[in-house]
Amino acid sequence: MTVTGIIAEFNPFHYGHQYLLSQAKGLKIVAMSGNFVQRGEPALVDKWVRAQMALENGADLVVELPFLVSVQSADYFAQGAVDILMRLGIDTLAFGTEQLLDYQKLSRLYSEQAEHMTAYLATLPDHLSYPQKTQSMWEAFAGLSATGDRPNHLLALSYVKASAGKKLQLQPIKRLGAGFHSEAKDQCLSSATAIRKHIADRAFVEKSSPNAALILRAPQVTWEHYFPFLKYHILTAPDLTQFFQVNDELASRISAAIRSVATVDELVEAVATKHYTKARVRRVLTYILVKAVEAPLPEGIHVLGFSKKGQAHLKTIKASVPLISRIGAKPWDQLTQRADTVYQLGHTDMPEQTWGCVPIRPEAMN
Amino acid sequence: MTVTGIIAEFNPFHYGHQYLLSQAKGLKIVAMSGNFVQRGEPALVDKWVRAQMALENGADLVVELPFLVSVQSADYFAQGAVDILMRLGIDTLAFGTEQLLDYQKLSRLYSEQAEHMTAYLATLPDHLSYPQKTQSMWEAFAGLSATGDRPNHLLALSYVKASAGKKLQLQPIKRLGAGFHSEAKDQCLSSATAIRKHIADRAFVEKSSPNAALILRAPQVTWEHYFPFLKYHILTAPDLTQFFQVNDELASRISAAIRSVATVDELVEAVATKHYTKARVRRVLTYILVKAVEAPLPEGIHVLGFSKKGQAHLKTIKASVPLISRIGAKPWDQLTQRADTVYQLGHTDMPEQTWGCVPIRPEAMN
């Protein structure tokens, strides 16, 4: 049987995600961000709610990406997620993209030329951001034209790199409806960004997600719920450079700005430069918020939920892969657990995220 | 001219404090706690407001006790404050007390017997708290009966110890009106505790303090304003024992309790034991809140305000004592400054506490 992996955030789950899941084949395994997402912000609703939405729409198994995979630039995010999915036995990787290219061919190209392509990157001028350099690389080696605002395609190129040399079928699925970052409400399919932005508009959320009730019932958080903690920590930390990816320049820019800003957006605006993109600054602020330091990734894989089919698959692999299905006596990744603890502080109604939580089994509930 | 020192918190200033100042002689120098006070909590209103109240009621000079003097058990508090006042040239120390004993004689006794008295302390069983041991010591050596709830008298005994062997006249002033900790509203003179407790009762505050308008206009804070920061910090700190006076036992009691309590009072209740008094636990939580580590006390003395008489006195001593009258280019005590930064986070209207602040000069304003 085909075993398809999907890398996702479902922040929150919408009809585009439902379509993506419907197009994937065989057993469907989702590697999903935990409570903090790739662009460096807290997820709108917690990981358990998001896992449940995935399971209710066709996913068979949802596992959690550790914090230091979730909250990373595209290449590390893709690499970490693909590694976990491979250990879970996938043979196919499905992903949404704005353009249907021959990603398989690009992956072969990268497996043959990785060294040259990486060397080429190093020749590019330092005033370019890493995403800009990557675009230029693909232009030079594969003739891909510059992509503009097509973040799913960019992420797909990171999957291409992460899967190079691996026995993995790439299945691009053309994205329907609104673009990734679109905030527009008048599309036939709304983006997650639009839903987050218009979360207060109940009718809009109901129109945009098959799981509107779940989303609307859950405690919803944004960066602003965590700003007081971030500010307190920045103002009292003896040395910000002890945290992951905070260099002297970022530390001094952050410390200088914190006293005069009132929101996280203002802080990001004040700290970002051409070289330090806003997404990178947001990730760095997330690292500071959860006091992240460099640490090895966990051995075990944390299971957030499964269907009956997913459960059967877990039985076939559990001898070879350490699976964590209940955190408690047996701890999982310390940093992810700390991130959960901080996430919970953002909302008085937020339930416990870690200790004693067990995988969601939608079919078992019926 | 007599130069009288007074050690105070004025948290907040009331008619009893006014009486104390009126009884002191000559030039009156107040060594006052900063934004966190001896019993381990934030001051109701900030140090600048409290200094102004002192100056409006007869103080000639108000200097700030560094954080690690303010937030300390009675003996360290008294020692640190007396040292600072001696450097400022006092010859008399005035203090309120519930009973007029011959404190001068007790001071002489302690200067002669300190070694024996300290040795005696060490023989007392460990289940007694330090205040209980101290009471037993004074009973054994000076025949003082156990004191019960007379905290000003207890503090006076700490002043006795701190002034032993120094050329210092002790001037006890009998406390009028309500007891120190009294929460009663029906006394002719209200305690600071009663005012803090009934701060929402405007008429009561107006009846209780000559500076009610100043108190009521200022942003008022309690421990509860800082509880979210404390909780965040406790839950994310890798090792609480790195902070001042946090040993393994306290660290584990605090970490165990924090997930199940909703207020600082509940946390104190859960952590305190016979051995660790509530006041000590509150101080330890204050150290954690401001990330205090052991550090040398500052050389310089921070001036919060002065009258014309006070200014003239400062001129006579400034050659021999490093005075800090504006923190900015020239930093003062790092830990106290960090405590100020944290204090400011407690209330959105709280003004800047440190940078660029200059001494209050009530007479210059007229």
mmCIF file of N, CA and C in Angstrom, chain A residues 8-86:
data_model
loop_
_atom_site.group_PDB
_atom_site.id
_atom_site.type_symbol
_atom_site.label_atom_id
_atom_site.label_comp_id
_atom_site.label_asym_id
_atom_site.label_seq_id
_atom_site.Cartn_x
_atom_site.Cartn_y
_atom_site.Cartn_z
ATOM 1 N N ALA A 8 2.678 19.602 7.499
ATOM 2 C CA ALA A 8 1.603 20.583 7.598
ATOM 3 C C ALA A 8 1.647 21.369 8.885
ATOM 4 N N GLU A 9 0.884 22.442 8.886
ATOM 5 C CA GLU A 9 0.696 23.227 10.111
ATOM 6 C C GLU A 9 -0.788 23.296 10.476
ATOM 7 N N PHE A 10 -1.656 23.316 9.452
ATOM 8 C CA PHE A 10 -3.109 23.376 9.682
ATOM 9 C C PHE A 10 -3.460 24.489 10.665
ATOM 10 N N ASN A 11 -3.012 25.686 10.352
ATOM 11 C CA ASN A 11 -3.068 26.805 11.301
ATOM 12 C C ASN A 11 -3.984 27.917 10.835
ATOM 13 N N PRO A 12 -5.318 27.716 10.825
ATOM 14 C CA PRO A 12 -6.014 26.476 11.159
ATOM 15 C C PRO A 12 -6.375 25.687 9.899
ATOM 16 N N PHE A 13 -7.044 24.582 10.112
ATOM 17 C CA PHE A 13 -7.424 23.680 9.031
ATOM 18 C C PHE A 13 -8.535 24.319 8.190
ATOM 19 N N HIS A 14 -8.399 24.240 6.848
ATOM 20 C CA HIS A 14 -9.439 24.820 5.990
ATOM 21 C C HIS A 14 -9.718 23.898 4.803
ATOM 22 N N TYR A 15 -10.603 24.346 3.912
ATOM 23 C CA TYR A 15 -11.011 23.480 2.789
ATOM 24 C C TYR A 15 -9.865 23.146 1.844
ATOM 25 N N GLY A 16 -8.874 24.042 1.759
ATOM 26 C CA GLY A 16 -7.696 23.734 0.935
ATOM 27 C C GLY A 16 -6.942 22.540 1.498
ATOM 28 N N HIS A 17 -6.830 22.506 2.827
ATOM 29 C CA HIS A 17 -6.174 21.358 3.468
ATOM 30 C C HIS A 17 -6.976 20.074 3.253
ATOM 31 N N GLN A 18 -8.291 20.229 3.325
ATOM 32 C CA GLN A 18 -9.155 19.063 3.112
ATOM 33 C C GLN A 18 -8.939 18.495 1.703
ATOM 34 N N TYR A 19 -8.836 19.403 0.739
ATOM 35 C CA TYR A 19 -8.599 18.986 -0.643
ATOM 36 C C TYR A 19 -7.257 18.267 -0.763
ATOM 37 N N LEU A 20 -6.233 18.841 -0.144
ATOM 38 C CA LEU A 20 -4.900 18.233 -0.177
ATOM 39 C C LEU A 20 -4.951 16.803 0.379
ATOM 40 N N LEU A 21 -5.583 16.630 1.513
ATOM 41 C CA LEU A 21 -5.692 15.291 2.110
ATOM 42 C C LEU A 21 -6.461 14.347 1.195
ATOM 43 N N SER A 22 -7.500 14.879 0.540
ATOM 44 C CA SER A 22 -8.321 14.012 -0.327
ATOM 45 C C SER A 22 -7.530 13.536 -1.548
ATOM 46 N N GLN A 23 -6.550 14.309 -1.971
ATOM 47 C CA GLN A 23 -5.761 13.954 -3.148
ATOM 48 C C GLN A 23 -4.612 12.998 -2.824
ATOM 49 N N ALA A 24 -4.250 12.935 -1.552
ATOM 50 C CA ALA A 24 -3.159 12.038 -1.162
ATOM 51 C C ALA A 24 -3.649 10.590 -1.191
ATOM 52 N N LYS A 25 -2.730 9.643 -1.425
ATOM 53 C CA LYS A 25 -3.125 8.243 -1.637
ATOM 54 C C LYS A 25 -2.725 7.351 -0.476
ATOM 55 N N GLY A 26 -3.465 6.276 -0.329
ATOM 56 C CA GLY A 26 -3.100 5.228 0.627
ATOM 57 C C GLY A 26 -3.216 5.687 2.065
ATOM 58 N N LEU A 27 -2.312 5.191 2.891
ATOM 59 C CA LEU A 27 -2.263 5.600 4.285
ATOM 60 C C LEU A 27 -1.655 7.005 4.365
ATOM 61 N N LYS A 28 -2.291 7.870 5.117
ATOM 62 C CA LYS A 28 -1.862 9.275 5.125
ATOM 63 C C LYS A 28 -1.288 9.673 6.478
ATOM 64 N N ILE A 29 0.009 9.958 6.476
ATOM 65 C CA ILE A 29 0.688 10.337 7.719
ATOM 66 C C ILE A 29 1.029 11.822 7.679
ATOM 67 N N VAL A 30 0.572 12.553 8.684
ATOM 68 C CA VAL A 30 0.851 13.987 8.736
ATOM 69 C C VAL A 30 1.912 14.267 9.799
ATOM 70 N N ALA A 31 2.972 14.962 9.390
ATOM 71 C CA ALA A 31 3.945 15.483 10.353
ATOM 72 C C ALA A 31 3.590 16.959 10.544
ATOM 73 N N MET A 32 3.090 17.283 11.720
ATOM 74 C CA MET A 32 2.506 18.610 11.935
ATOM 75 C C MET A 32 3.287 19.411 12.977
ATOM 76 N N SER A 33 3.374 20.716 12.759
ATOM 77 C CA SER A 33 3.974 21.604 13.762
ATOM 78 C C SER A 33 3.227 21.472 15.068
ATOM 79 N N GLY A 34 3.955 21.688 16.153
ATOM 80 C CA GLY A 34 3.319 21.719 17.465
ATOM 81 C C GLY A 34 2.674 23.078 17.705
ATOM 82 N N ASN A 35 2.880 23.610 18.889
ATOM 83 C CA ASN A 35 2.170 24.830 19.266
ATOM 84 C C ASN A 35 2.809 26.116 18.754
ATOM 85 N N PHE A 36 3.997 26.022 18.206
ATOM 86 C CA PHE A 36 4.602 27.181 17.550
ATOM 87 C C PHE A 36 4.924 26.797 16.117
ATOM 88 N N VAL A 37 4.698 27.709 15.178
ATOM 89 C CA VAL A 37 4.780 27.351 13.768
ATOM 90 C C VAL A 37 5.993 27.960 13.080
ATOM 91 N N GLN A 38 6.174 27.558 11.819
ATOM 92 C CA GLN A 38 7.410 27.831 11.105
ATOM 93 C C GLN A 38 7.739 29.315 10.967
ATOM 94 N N ARG A 39 6.726 30.136 10.800
ATOM 95 C CA ARG A 39 7.010 31.562 10.641
ATOM 96 C C ARG A 39 7.270 32.276 11.971
ATOM 97 N N GLY A 40 7.401 31.505 13.042
ATOM 98 C CA GLY A 40 7.775 32.111 14.320
ATOM 99 C C GLY A 40 6.630 32.759 15.044
ATOM 100 N N GLU A 41 5.558 32.012 15.200
ATOM 101 C CA GLU A 41 4.466 32.528 16.021
ATOM 102 C C GLU A 41 3.693 31.376 16.631
ATOM 103 N N PRO A 42 2.917 31.681 17.689
ATOM 104 C CA PRO A 42 2.097 30.617 18.276
ATOM 105 C C PRO A 42 1.008 30.222 17.293
ATOM 106 N N ALA A 43 0.668 28.948 17.264
ATOM 107 C CA ALA A 43 -0.452 28.503 16.430
ATOM 108 C C ALA A 43 -1.745 29.087 16.991
ATOM 109 N N LEU A 44 -2.673 29.388 16.093
ATOM 110 C CA LEU A 44 -3.948 30.002 16.513
ATOM 111 C C LEU A 44 -4.663 29.142 17.550
ATOM 112 N N VAL A 45 -4.749 27.837 17.280
ATOM 113 C CA VAL A 45 -5.330 26.910 18.266
ATOM 114 C C VAL A 45 -4.318 25.794 18.508
ATOM 115 N N ASP A 46 -4.480 25.094 19.615
ATOM 116 C CA ASP A 46 -3.403 24.194 20.031
ATOM 117 C C ASP A 46 -3.274 22.964 19.121
ATOM 118 N N LYS A 47 -2.189 22.249 19.308
ATOM 119 C CA LYS A 47 -1.853 21.135 18.419
ATOM 120 C C LYS A 47 -2.862 19.996 18.493
ATOM 121 N N TRP A 48 -3.493 19.820 19.662
ATOM 122 C CA TRP A 48 -4.447 18.717 19.809
ATOM 123 C C TRP A 48 -5.697 18.991 18.976
ATOM 124 N N VAL A 49 -6.150 20.231 19.003
ATOM 125 C CA VAL A 49 -7.303 20.605 18.181
ATOM 126 C C VAL A 49 -6.948 20.467 16.700
ATOM 127 N N ARG A 50 -5.740 20.896 16.345
ATOM 128 C CA ARG A 50 -5.345 20.841 14.930
ATOM 129 C C ARG A 50 -5.176 19.391 14.474
ATOM 130 N N ALA A 51 -4.660 18.529 15.359
ATOM 131 C CA ALA A 51 -4.536 17.106 15.002
ATOM 132 C C ALA A 51 -5.922 16.486 14.796
ATOM 133 N N GLN A 52 -6.838 16.852 15.659
ATOM 134 C CA GLN A 52 -8.190 16.311 15.539
ATOM 135 C C GLN A 52 -8.823 16.704 14.202
ATOM 136 N N MET A 53 -8.619 17.956 13.801
ATOM 137 C CA MET A 53 -9.170 18.401 12.520
ATOM 138 C C MET A 53 -8.593 17.581 11.373
ATOM 139 N N ALA A 54 -7.292 17.298 11.451
ATOM 140 C CA ALA A 54 -6.662 16.497 10.395
ATOM 141 C C ALA A 54 -7.270 15.089 10.356
ATOM 142 N N LEU A 55 -7.435 14.494 11.524
ATOM 143 C CA LEU A 55 -7.961 13.129 11.590
ATOM 144 C C LEU A 55 -9.407 13.069 11.108
ATOM 145 N N GLU A 56 -10.153 14.126 11.380
ATOM 146 C CA GLU A 56 -11.548 14.145 10.948
ATOM 147 C C GLU A 56 -11.687 14.352 9.435
ATOM 148 N N ASN A 57 -10.568 14.674 8.787
ATOM 149 C CA ASN A 57 -10.616 14.938 7.352
ATOM 150 C C ASN A 57 -9.714 14.014 6.554
ATOM 151 N N GLY A 58 -9.437 12.837 7.093
ATOM 152 C CA GLY A 58 -8.784 11.843 6.267
ATOM 153 C C GLY A 58 -7.370 11.440 6.658
ATOM 154 N N ALA A 59 -6.746 12.160 7.588
ATOM 155 C CA ALA A 59 -5.414 11.739 8.021
ATOM 156 C C ALA A 59 -5.548 10.457 8.847
ATOM 157 N N ASP A 60 -4.538 9.565 8.711
ATOM 158 C CA ASP A 60 -4.575 8.322 9.482
ATOM 159 C C ASP A 60 -3.659 8.366 10.701
ATOM 160 N N LEU A 61 -2.673 9.223 10.620
ATOM 161 C CA LEU A 61 -1.717 9.315 11.725
ATOM 162 C C LEU A 61 -1.195 10.749 11.733
ATOM 163 N N VAL A 62 -1.183 11.377 12.911
ATOM 164 C CA VAL A 62 -0.600 12.711 13.036
ATOM 165 C C VAL A 62 0.497 12.650 14.087
ATOM 166 N N VAL A 63 1.710 13.027 13.686
ATOM 167 C CA VAL A 63 2.806 13.096 14.657
ATOM 168 C C VAL A 63 3.265 14.547 14.747
ATOM 169 N N GLU A 64 3.937 14.862 15.849
ATOM 170 C CA GLU A 64 4.314 16.249 16.119
ATOM 171 C C GLU A 64 5.766 16.501 15.739
ATOM 172 N N LEU A 65 5.999 17.582 15.025
ATOM 173 C CA LEU A 65 7.374 17.998 14.778
ATOM 174 C C LEU A 65 7.927 18.606 16.065
ATOM 175 N N PRO A 66 9.144 18.210 16.473
ATOM 176 C CA PRO A 66 9.726 18.845 17.661
ATOM 177 C C PRO A 66 9.892 20.348 17.411
ATOM 178 N N PHE A 67 9.894 21.127 18.498
ATOM 179 C CA PHE A 67 9.997 22.584 18.395
ATOM 180 C C PHE A 67 11.114 23.026 17.456
ATOM 181 N N LEU A 68 12.292 22.408 17.583
ATOM 182 C CA LEU A 68 13.431 22.872 16.769
ATOM 183 C C LEU A 68 13.379 22.365 15.328
ATOM 184 N N VAL A 69 12.316 21.650 14.964
ATOM 185 C CA VAL A 69 12.045 21.386 13.547
ATOM 186 C C VAL A 69 10.944 22.346 13.065
ATOM 187 N N SER A 70 9.885 22.466 13.876
ATOM 188 C CA SER A 70 8.762 23.357 13.516
ATOM 189 C C SER A 70 9.209 24.787 13.269
ATOM 190 N N VAL A 71 9.926 25.317 14.262
ATOM 191 C CA VAL A 71 10.276 26.744 14.216
ATOM 192 C C VAL A 71 11.683 26.870 13.642
ATOM 193 N N GLN A 72 11.746 26.754 12.323
ATOM 194 C CA GLN A 72 13.022 26.778 11.633
ATOM 195 C C GLN A 72 12.819 27.356 10.239
ATOM 196 N N SER A 73 13.895 27.802 9.647
ATOM 197 C CA SER A 73 13.815 28.233 8.254
ATOM 198 C C SER A 73 13.448 27.018 7.391
ATOM 199 N N ALA A 74 12.963 27.312 6.162
ATOM 200 C CA ALA A 74 12.339 26.284 5.320
ATOM 201 C C ALA A 74 13.185 25.012 5.163
ATOM 202 N N ASP A 75 14.483 25.171 4.923
ATOM 203 C CA ASP A 75 15.302 23.986 4.657
ATOM 204 C C ASP A 75 15.389 23.045 5.860
ATOM 205 N N TYR A 76 15.597 23.629 7.038
ATOM 206 C CA TYR A 76 15.684 22.793 8.250
ATOM 207 C C TYR A 76 14.330 22.180 8.579
ATOM 208 N N PHE A 77 13.293 22.985 8.393
ATOM 209 C CA PHE A 77 11.928 22.513 8.610
ATOM 210 C C PHE A 77 11.657 21.300 7.731
ATOM 211 N N ALA A 78 11.958 21.431 6.438
ATOM 212 C CA ALA A 78 11.691 20.352 5.489
ATOM 213 C C ALA A 78 12.544 19.116 5.802
ATOM 214 N N GLN A 79 13.813 19.369 6.079
ATOM 215 C CA GLN A 79 14.731 18.262 6.349
ATOM 216 C C GLN A 79 14.277 17.454 7.571
ATOM 217 N N GLY A 80 13.965 18.186 8.646
ATOM 218 C CA GLY A 80 13.548 17.524 9.875
ATOM 219 C C GLY A 80 12.256 16.743 9.683
ATOM 220 N N ALA A 81 11.312 17.358 8.968
ATOM 221 C CA ALA A 81 10.014 16.708 8.787
ATOM 222 C C ALA A 81 10.138 15.478 7.884
ATOM 223 N N VAL A 82 10.897 15.594 6.795
ATOM 224 C CA VAL A 82 11.074 14.454 5.879
ATOM 225 C C VAL A 82 11.761 13.294 6.612
ATOM 226 N N ASP A 83 12.763 13.620 7.431
ATOM 227 C CA ASP A 83 13.448 12.567 8.186
ATOM 228 C C ASP A 83 12.465 11.787 9.062
ATOM 229 N N ILE A 84 11.605 12.517 9.746
ATOM 230 C CA ILE A 84 10.641 11.854 10.638
ATOM 231 C C ILE A 84 9.664 11.001 9.819
ATOM 232 N N LEU A 85 9.184 11.543 8.718
ATOM 233 C CA LEU A 85 8.231 10.795 7.890
ATOM 234 C C LEU A 85 8.870 9.534 7.298
ATOM 235 N N MET A 86 10.143 9.635 6.903
ATOM 236 C CA MET A 86 10.837 8.457 6.365
ATOM 237 C C MET A 86 10.926 7.365 7.429
#
